[in-house]
Amino acid sequence: MSATVQRQFGEAAGNTGKSSATAGMLNYAAGALTLNGAYKESKDANDVTFQKKTYLGATYKLGNAGVNATYTKYKGDGTVSTVDAQYRDWE
């Protein structure tokens, strides 16, 4: 298992929140199973959260073949642009 955390500080002097982003990711692998998850939150130039992105993924290997499934959600807060998307891929 591994974890990653990222912090992008803002671009405004004296306010590290403006135009900033925070993200995290987890990875887990055991035998034929691999699981992944990630989350990112971004702020605009006014220090207001405007984007949230979530990703979940799984892979299970069956010999030379495998099954993959992913789920991605994007949300733009404060707007009407909310998109949910699902994608599945079979190998």
Short mmCIF file of C-alpha atoms in Angstrom, two decimals:
data_model
loop_
_atom_site.label_atom_id
_atom_site.label_comp_id
_atom_site.label_asym_id
_atom_site.label_seq_id
_atom_site.Cartn_x
_atom_site.Cartn_y
_atom_site.Cartn_z
CA MET A 1 0.00 0.00 0.00
CA SER A 2 1.20 3.49 -0.75
CA ALA A 3 -0.13 6.99 -0.20
CA THR A 4 0.73 10.34 -1.74
CA VAL A 5 -0.29 13.82 -0.61
CA GLN A 6 0.29 16.96 -2.67
CA ARG A 7 -0.18 20.61 -1.75
CA GLN A 8 0.11 23.38 -4.31
CA PHE A 9 0.37 26.74 -2.59
CA GLY A 10 -1.39 29.76 -4.05
CA GLU A 11 0.09 32.41 -6.23
CA ALA A 12 -0.92 35.48 -4.19
CA ALA A 13 1.64 37.04 -1.86
CA GLY A 14 0.48 36.68 1.74
CA ASN A 15 -2.36 34.26 0.93
CA THR A 16 -1.33 30.70 0.13
CA GLY A 17 -4.99 29.68 -0.32
CA LYS A 18 -5.66 31.67 -3.47
CA SER A 19 -5.26 29.57 -6.63
CA SER A 20 -4.19 26.57 -4.53
CA ALA A 21 -4.84 22.83 -4.74
CA THR A 22 -4.68 19.85 -2.41
CA ALA A 23 -4.67 16.24 -3.57
CA GLY A 24 -4.21 12.75 -2.22
CA MET A 25 -3.92 9.26 -3.66
CA LEU A 26 -3.99 5.72 -2.23
CA ASN A 27 -2.79 2.58 -4.02
CA TYR A 28 -3.23 -0.99 -2.79
CA ALA A 29 -2.05 -4.18 -4.48
CA ALA A 30 -2.42 -7.77 -3.25
CA GLY A 31 -1.95 -10.65 -5.64
CA ALA A 32 -4.26 -10.21 -8.62
CA LEU A 33 -6.14 -7.24 -7.10
CA THR A 34 -5.15 -3.58 -7.43
CA LEU A 35 -7.20 -0.72 -5.95
CA ASN A 36 -6.66 3.02 -6.48
CA GLY A 37 -8.35 6.12 -5.13
CA ALA A 38 -7.62 9.81 -5.56
CA TYR A 39 -9.14 13.16 -4.60
CA LYS A 40 -8.25 16.71 -5.61
CA GLU A 41 -9.69 20.02 -4.48
CA SER A 42 -8.78 23.33 -6.13
CA LYS A 43 -9.42 26.93 -5.08
CA ASP A 44 -9.77 29.97 -7.29
CA ALA A 45 -8.08 33.39 -7.04
CA ASN A 46 -10.62 34.40 -4.35
CA ASP A 47 -9.70 31.44 -2.09
CA VAL A 48 -13.06 29.74 -2.80
CA THR A 49 -13.26 26.01 -3.57
CA PHE A 50 -14.38 25.63 -7.17
CA GLN A 51 -13.35 22.12 -8.25
CA LYS A 52 -13.51 18.71 -6.62
CA LYS A 53 -12.39 15.58 -8.44
CA THR A 54 -12.75 12.01 -7.19
CA TYR A 55 -11.34 8.86 -8.84
CA LEU A 56 -11.76 5.21 -7.85
CA GLY A 57 -10.29 2.31 -9.79
CA ALA A 58 -9.93 -1.45 -9.49
CA THR A 59 -8.20 -4.12 -11.54
CA TYR A 60 -8.37 -7.88 -11.12
CA LYS A 61 -6.08 -10.06 -13.23
CA LEU A 62 -7.27 -13.48 -14.39
CA GLY A 63 -4.15 -15.03 -15.91
CA ASN A 64 -3.49 -13.18 -19.17
CA ALA A 65 -6.84 -11.39 -19.00
CA GLY A 66 -8.26 -8.97 -16.49
CA VAL A 67 -11.18 -6.83 -15.48
CA ASN A 68 -10.93 -3.08 -14.88
CA ALA A 69 -13.50 -0.69 -13.45
CA THR A 70 -13.18 3.04 -12.82
CA TYR A 71 -15.43 5.75 -11.47
CA THR A 72 -14.70 9.45 -11.88
CA LYS A 73 -16.69 12.35 -10.46
CA TYR A 74 -16.06 16.00 -11.20
CA LYS A 75 -17.88 18.85 -9.47
CA GLY A 76 -17.52 22.57 -10.07
CA ASP A 77 -18.91 24.16 -6.90
CA GLY A 78 -20.94 27.33 -7.18
CA THR A 79 -21.88 26.59 -10.77
CA VAL A 80 -24.39 24.43 -12.59
CA SER A 81 -21.60 22.35 -14.13
CA THR A 82 -21.68 19.09 -12.21
CA VAL A 83 -20.67 16.02 -14.19
CA ASP A 84 -20.76 12.42 -13.01
CA ALA A 85 -19.14 9.89 -15.29
CA GLN A 86 -18.62 6.16 -15.07
CA TYR A 87 -16.34 4.14 -17.29
CA ARG A 88 -15.76 0.40 -17.36
CA ASP A 89 -13.21 -1.41 -19.45
CA TRP A 90 -12.84 -5.15 -19.91
CA GLU A 91 -9.50 -6.55 -20.97
#
